[in-house]
PDB file of C-alpha atoms in Angstrom:
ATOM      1  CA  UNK O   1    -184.499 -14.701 -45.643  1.00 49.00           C
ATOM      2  CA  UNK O   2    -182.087 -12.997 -47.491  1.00 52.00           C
ATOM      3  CA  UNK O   3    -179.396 -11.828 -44.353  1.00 55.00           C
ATOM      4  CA  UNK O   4    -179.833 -15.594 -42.946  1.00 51.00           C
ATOM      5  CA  UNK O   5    -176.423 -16.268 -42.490  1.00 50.00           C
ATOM      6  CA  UNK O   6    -175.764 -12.758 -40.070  1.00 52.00           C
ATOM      7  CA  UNK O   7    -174.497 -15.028 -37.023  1.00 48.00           C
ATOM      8  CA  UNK O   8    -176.928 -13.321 -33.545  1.00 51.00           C
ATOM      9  CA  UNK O   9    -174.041 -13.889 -31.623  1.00 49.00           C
ATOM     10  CA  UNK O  10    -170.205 -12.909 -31.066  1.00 45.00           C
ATOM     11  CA  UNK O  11    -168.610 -12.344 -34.432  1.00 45.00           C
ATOM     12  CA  UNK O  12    -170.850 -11.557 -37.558  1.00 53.00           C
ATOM     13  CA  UNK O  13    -170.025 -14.174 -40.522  1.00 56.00           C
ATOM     14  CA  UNK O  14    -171.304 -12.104 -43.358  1.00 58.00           C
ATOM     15  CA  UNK O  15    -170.683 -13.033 -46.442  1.00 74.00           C
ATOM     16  CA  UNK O  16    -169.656 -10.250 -48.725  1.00 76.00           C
ATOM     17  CA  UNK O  17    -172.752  -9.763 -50.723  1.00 80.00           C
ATOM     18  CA  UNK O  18    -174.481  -9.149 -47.602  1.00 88.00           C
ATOM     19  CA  UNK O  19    -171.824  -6.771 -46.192  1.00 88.00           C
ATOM     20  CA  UNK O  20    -172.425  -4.889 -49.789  1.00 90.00           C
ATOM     21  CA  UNK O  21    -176.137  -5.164 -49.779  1.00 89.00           C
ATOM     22  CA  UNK O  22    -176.105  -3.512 -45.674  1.00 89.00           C
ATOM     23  CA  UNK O  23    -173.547  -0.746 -47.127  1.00 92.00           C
ATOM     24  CA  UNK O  24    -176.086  -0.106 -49.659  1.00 94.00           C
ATOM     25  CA  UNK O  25    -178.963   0.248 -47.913  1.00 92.00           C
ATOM     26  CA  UNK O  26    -176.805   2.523 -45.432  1.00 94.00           C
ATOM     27  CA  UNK O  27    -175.615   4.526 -48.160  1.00 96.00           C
ATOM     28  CA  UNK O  28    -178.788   5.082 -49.720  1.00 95.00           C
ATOM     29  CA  UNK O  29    -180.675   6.194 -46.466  1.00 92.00           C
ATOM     30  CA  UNK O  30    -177.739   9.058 -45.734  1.00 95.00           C
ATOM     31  CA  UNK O  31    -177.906  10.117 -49.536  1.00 96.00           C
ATOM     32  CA  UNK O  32    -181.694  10.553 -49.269  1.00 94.00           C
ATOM     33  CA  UNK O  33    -181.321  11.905 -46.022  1.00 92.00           C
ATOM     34  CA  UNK O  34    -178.736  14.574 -47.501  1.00 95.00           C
ATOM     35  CA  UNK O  35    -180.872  15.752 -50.310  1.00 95.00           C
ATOM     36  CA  UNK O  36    -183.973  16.333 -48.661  1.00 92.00           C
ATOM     37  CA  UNK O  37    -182.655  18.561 -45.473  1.00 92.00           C
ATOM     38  CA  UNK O  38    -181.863  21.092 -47.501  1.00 94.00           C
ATOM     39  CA  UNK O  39    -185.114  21.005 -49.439  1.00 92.00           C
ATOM     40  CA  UNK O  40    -186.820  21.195 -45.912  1.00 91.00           C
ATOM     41  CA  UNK O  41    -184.949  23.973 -44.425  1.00 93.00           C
ATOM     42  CA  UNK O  42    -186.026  25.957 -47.664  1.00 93.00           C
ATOM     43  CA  UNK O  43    -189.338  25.139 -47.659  1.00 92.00           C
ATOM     44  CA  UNK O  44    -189.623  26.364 -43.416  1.00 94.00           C
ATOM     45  CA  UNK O  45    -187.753  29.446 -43.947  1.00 94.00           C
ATOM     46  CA  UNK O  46    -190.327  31.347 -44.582  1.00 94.00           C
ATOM     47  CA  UNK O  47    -192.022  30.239 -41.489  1.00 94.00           C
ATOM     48  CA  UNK O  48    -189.112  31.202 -39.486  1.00 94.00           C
ATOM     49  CA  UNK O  49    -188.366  27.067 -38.188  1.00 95.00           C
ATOM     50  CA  UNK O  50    -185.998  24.735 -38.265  1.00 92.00           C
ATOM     51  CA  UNK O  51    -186.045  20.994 -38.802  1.00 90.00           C
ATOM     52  CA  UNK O  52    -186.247  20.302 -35.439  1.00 89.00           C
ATOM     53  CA  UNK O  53    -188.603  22.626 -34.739  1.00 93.00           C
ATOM     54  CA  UNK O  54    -190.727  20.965 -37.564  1.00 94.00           C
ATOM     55  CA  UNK O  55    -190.273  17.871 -36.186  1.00 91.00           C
ATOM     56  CA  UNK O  56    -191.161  18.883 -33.051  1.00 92.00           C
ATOM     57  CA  UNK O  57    -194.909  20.221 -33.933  1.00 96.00           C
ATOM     58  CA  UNK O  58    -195.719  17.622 -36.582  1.00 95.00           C
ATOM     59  CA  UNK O  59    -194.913  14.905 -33.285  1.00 94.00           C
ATOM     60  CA  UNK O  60    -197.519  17.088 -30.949  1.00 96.00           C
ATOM     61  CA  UNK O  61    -200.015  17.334 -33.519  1.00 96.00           C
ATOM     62  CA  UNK O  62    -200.091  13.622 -34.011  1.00 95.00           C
ATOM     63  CA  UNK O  63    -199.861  12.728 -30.691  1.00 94.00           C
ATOM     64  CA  UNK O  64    -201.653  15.610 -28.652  1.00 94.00           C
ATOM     65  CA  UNK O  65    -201.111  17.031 -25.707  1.00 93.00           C
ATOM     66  CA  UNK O  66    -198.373  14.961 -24.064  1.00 91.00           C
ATOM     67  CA  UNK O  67    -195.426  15.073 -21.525  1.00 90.00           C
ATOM     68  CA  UNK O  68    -192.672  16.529 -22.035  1.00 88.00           C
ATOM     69  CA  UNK O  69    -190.892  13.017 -20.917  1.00 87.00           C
ATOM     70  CA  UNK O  70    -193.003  11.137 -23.602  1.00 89.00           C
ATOM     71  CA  UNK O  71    -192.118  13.292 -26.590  1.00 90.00           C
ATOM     72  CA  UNK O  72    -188.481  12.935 -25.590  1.00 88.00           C
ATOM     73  CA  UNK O  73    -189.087   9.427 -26.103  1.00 87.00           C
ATOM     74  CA  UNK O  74    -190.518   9.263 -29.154  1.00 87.00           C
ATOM     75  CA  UNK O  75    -188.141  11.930 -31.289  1.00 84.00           C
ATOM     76  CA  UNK O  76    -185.182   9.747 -28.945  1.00 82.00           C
ATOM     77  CA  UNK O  77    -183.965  12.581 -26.806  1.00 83.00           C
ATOM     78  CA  UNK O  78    -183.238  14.189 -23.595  1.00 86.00           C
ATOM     79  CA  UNK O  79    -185.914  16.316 -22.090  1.00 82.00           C
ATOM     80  CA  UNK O  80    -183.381  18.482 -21.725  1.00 85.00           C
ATOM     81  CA  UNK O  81    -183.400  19.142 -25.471  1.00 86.00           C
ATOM     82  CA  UNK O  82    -186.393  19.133 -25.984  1.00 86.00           C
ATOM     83  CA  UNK O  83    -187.133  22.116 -23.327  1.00 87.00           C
ATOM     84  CA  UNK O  84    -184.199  24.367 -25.773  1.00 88.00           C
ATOM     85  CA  UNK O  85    -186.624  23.749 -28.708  1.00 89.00           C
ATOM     86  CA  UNK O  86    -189.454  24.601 -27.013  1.00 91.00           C
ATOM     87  CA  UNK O  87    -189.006  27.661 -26.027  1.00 93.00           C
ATOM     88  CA  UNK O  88    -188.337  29.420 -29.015  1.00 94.00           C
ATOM     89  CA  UNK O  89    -191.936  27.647 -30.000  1.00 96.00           C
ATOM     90  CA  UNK O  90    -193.130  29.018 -26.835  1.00 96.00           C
ATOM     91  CA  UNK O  91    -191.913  32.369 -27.395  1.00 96.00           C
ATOM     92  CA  UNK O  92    -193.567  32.628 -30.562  1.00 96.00           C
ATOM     93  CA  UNK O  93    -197.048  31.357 -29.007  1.00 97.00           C
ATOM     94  CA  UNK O  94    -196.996  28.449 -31.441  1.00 98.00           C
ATOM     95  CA  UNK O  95    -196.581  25.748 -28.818  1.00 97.00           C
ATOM     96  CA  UNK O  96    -198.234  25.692 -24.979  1.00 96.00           C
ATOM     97  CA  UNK O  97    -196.543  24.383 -21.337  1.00 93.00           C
ATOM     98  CA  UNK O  98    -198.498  23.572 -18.285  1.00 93.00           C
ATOM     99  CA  UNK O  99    -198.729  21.579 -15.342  1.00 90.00           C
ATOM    100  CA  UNK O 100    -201.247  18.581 -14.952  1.00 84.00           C
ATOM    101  CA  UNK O 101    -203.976  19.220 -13.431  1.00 87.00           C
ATOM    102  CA  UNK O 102    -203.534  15.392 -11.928  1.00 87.00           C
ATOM    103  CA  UNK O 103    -200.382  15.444 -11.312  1.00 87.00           C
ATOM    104  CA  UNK O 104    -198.245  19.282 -10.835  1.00 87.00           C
ATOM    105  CA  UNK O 105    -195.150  17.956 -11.176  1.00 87.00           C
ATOM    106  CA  UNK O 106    -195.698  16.957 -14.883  1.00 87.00           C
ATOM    107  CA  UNK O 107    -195.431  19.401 -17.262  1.00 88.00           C
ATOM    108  CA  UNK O 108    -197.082  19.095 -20.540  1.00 90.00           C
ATOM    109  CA  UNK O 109    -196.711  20.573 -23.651  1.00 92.00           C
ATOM    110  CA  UNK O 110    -199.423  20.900 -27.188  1.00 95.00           C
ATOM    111  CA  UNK O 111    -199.950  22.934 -30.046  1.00 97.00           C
ATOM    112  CA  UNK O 112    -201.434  26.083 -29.492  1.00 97.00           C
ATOM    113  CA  UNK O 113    -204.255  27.426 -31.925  1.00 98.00           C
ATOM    114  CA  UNK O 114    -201.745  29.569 -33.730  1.00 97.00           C
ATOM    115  CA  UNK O 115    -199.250  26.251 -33.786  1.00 97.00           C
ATOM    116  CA  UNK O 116    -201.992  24.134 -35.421  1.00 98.00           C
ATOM    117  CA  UNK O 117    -202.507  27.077 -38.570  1.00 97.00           C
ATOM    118  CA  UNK O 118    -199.180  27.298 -39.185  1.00 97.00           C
ATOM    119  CA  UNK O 119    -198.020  23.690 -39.028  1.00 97.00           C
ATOM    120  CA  UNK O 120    -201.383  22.957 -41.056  1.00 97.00           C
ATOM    121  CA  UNK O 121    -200.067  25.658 -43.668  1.00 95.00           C
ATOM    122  CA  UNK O 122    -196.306  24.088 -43.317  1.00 95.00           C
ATOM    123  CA  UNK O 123    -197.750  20.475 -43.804  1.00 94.00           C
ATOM    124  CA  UNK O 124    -199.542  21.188 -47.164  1.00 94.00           C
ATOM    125  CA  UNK O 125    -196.983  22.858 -48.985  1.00 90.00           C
ATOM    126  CA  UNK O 126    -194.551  20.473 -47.670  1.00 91.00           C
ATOM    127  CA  UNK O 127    -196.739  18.138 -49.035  1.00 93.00           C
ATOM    128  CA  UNK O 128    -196.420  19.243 -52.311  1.00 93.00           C
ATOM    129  CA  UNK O 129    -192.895  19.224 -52.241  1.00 91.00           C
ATOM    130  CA  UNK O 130    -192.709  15.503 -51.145  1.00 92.00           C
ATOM    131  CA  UNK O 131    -195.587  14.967 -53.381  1.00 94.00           C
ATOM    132  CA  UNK O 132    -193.626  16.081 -56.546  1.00 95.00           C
ATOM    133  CA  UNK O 133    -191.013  13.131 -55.786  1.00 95.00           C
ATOM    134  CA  UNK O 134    -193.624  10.722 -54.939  1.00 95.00           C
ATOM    135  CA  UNK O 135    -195.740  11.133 -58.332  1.00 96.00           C
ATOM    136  CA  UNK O 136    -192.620   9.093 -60.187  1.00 96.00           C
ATOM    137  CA  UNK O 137    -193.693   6.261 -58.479  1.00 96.00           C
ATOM    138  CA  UNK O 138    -197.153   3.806 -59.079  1.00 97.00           C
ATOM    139  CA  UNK O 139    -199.332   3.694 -56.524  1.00 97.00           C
ATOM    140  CA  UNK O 140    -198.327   0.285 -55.894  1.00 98.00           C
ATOM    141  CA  UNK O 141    -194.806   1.214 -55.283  1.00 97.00           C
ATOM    142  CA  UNK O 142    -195.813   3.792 -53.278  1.00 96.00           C
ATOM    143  CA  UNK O 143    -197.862   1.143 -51.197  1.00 97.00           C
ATOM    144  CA  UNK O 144    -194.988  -1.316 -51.067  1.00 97.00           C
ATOM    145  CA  UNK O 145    -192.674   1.503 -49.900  1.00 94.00           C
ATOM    146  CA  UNK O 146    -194.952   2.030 -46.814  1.00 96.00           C
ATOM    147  CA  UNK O 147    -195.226  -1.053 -45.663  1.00 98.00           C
ATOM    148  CA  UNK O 148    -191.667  -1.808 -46.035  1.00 95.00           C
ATOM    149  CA  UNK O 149    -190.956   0.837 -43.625  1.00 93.00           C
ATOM    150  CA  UNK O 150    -193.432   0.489 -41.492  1.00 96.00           C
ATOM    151  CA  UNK O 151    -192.122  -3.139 -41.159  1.00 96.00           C
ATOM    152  CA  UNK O 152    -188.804  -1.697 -40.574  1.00 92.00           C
ATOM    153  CA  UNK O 153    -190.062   0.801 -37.893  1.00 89.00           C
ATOM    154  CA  UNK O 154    -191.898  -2.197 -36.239  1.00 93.00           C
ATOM    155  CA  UNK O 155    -188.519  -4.141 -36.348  1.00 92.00           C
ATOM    156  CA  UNK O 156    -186.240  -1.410 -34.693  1.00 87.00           C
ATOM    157  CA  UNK O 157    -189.006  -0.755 -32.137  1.00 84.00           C
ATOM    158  CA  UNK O 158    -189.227  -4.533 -30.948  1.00 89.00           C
ATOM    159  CA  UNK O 159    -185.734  -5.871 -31.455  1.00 87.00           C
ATOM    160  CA  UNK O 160    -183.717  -5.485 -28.549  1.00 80.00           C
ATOM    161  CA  UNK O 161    -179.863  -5.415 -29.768  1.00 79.00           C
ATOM    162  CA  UNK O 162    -176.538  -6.234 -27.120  1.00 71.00           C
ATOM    163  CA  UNK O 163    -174.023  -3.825 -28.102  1.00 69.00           C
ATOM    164  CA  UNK O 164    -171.670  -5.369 -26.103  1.00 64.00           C
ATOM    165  CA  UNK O 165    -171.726  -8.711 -28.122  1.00 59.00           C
ATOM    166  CA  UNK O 166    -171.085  -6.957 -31.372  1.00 51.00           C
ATOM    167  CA  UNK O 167    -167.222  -6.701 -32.859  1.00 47.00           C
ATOM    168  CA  UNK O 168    -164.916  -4.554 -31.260  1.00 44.00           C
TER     169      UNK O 168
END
């Protein structure tokens, strides 16, 4: 493997073609990452929602109805935030809140009706957007791409990392 020589433990003996490649990769995820917020702010103005707002429907619409302690989980934050973002989607009758039926302490949240035609109308002109970058690319980049990340995702989800080992 390519970063074979990153030491697990106490002080990290890159060498400095692997300290370059890392910044690379670091830099290029942050300039991407740049570029395209401002290209999806645009694009939800007109629906009146922001990113995190966005992000927030597109996660209940691909995982359903769910608590409001399990979709803090998955965008990785506090319920606490999640409840500010909420109710402006609340307010505008494009997201629901309710009690379990099994259990009334949990609260749980979906897209309402009105959530699901405007996030459906959101997703397909974002999807023209994105697609517009995505046609400079073969269709076996655009596979390799995938799995790449979703071999990345897999590899954040299930590697546990010790902070406290790392340099200081």
């Amino acid at each position: 493997m390519y970063l074979n020589n990153l030491a697990p433990r106490g002080r990290s003996r890159m060498v400095k073609h692997e300290q370059e490649f890392l910044n690379n990769i670091q830099s290029i995820m942050l300039s991407i990452s740049r570029k395209l917020r401002p290209v999806l702010e645009k694009h939800l103005q007109p629906y009146g929602i922001t990113p995190p707002q966005f992000n927030m429907m597109f996660t209940l619409e691909r995982e359903g109805a769910c608590r409001v302690t399990h979709l803090a989980d998955i965008i990785n934050v506090k319920p606490s935030a999640i409840t500010v973002i909420m109710d402006r989607l609340i307010e505008r009758q494009l997201v629901l809140r309710y009690h379990s039926e099994v259990d009334r302490r949990v609260v749980m949240m979906e897209l309402s009706e009105n959530g699901k035609q405007v996030l459906a109308k959101m997703m397909q002109s974002y999807r023209q957007i994105m697609g517009q970058y995505f046609a400079q690319f073969t269709q076996d980049e655009l596979a390799a791409f995938l799995e790449l990340f979703q071999k990345l995702d897999a590899v954040i989800t299930t590697t546990k990392i010790d902070f406290e080992q790392g340099e200081k």
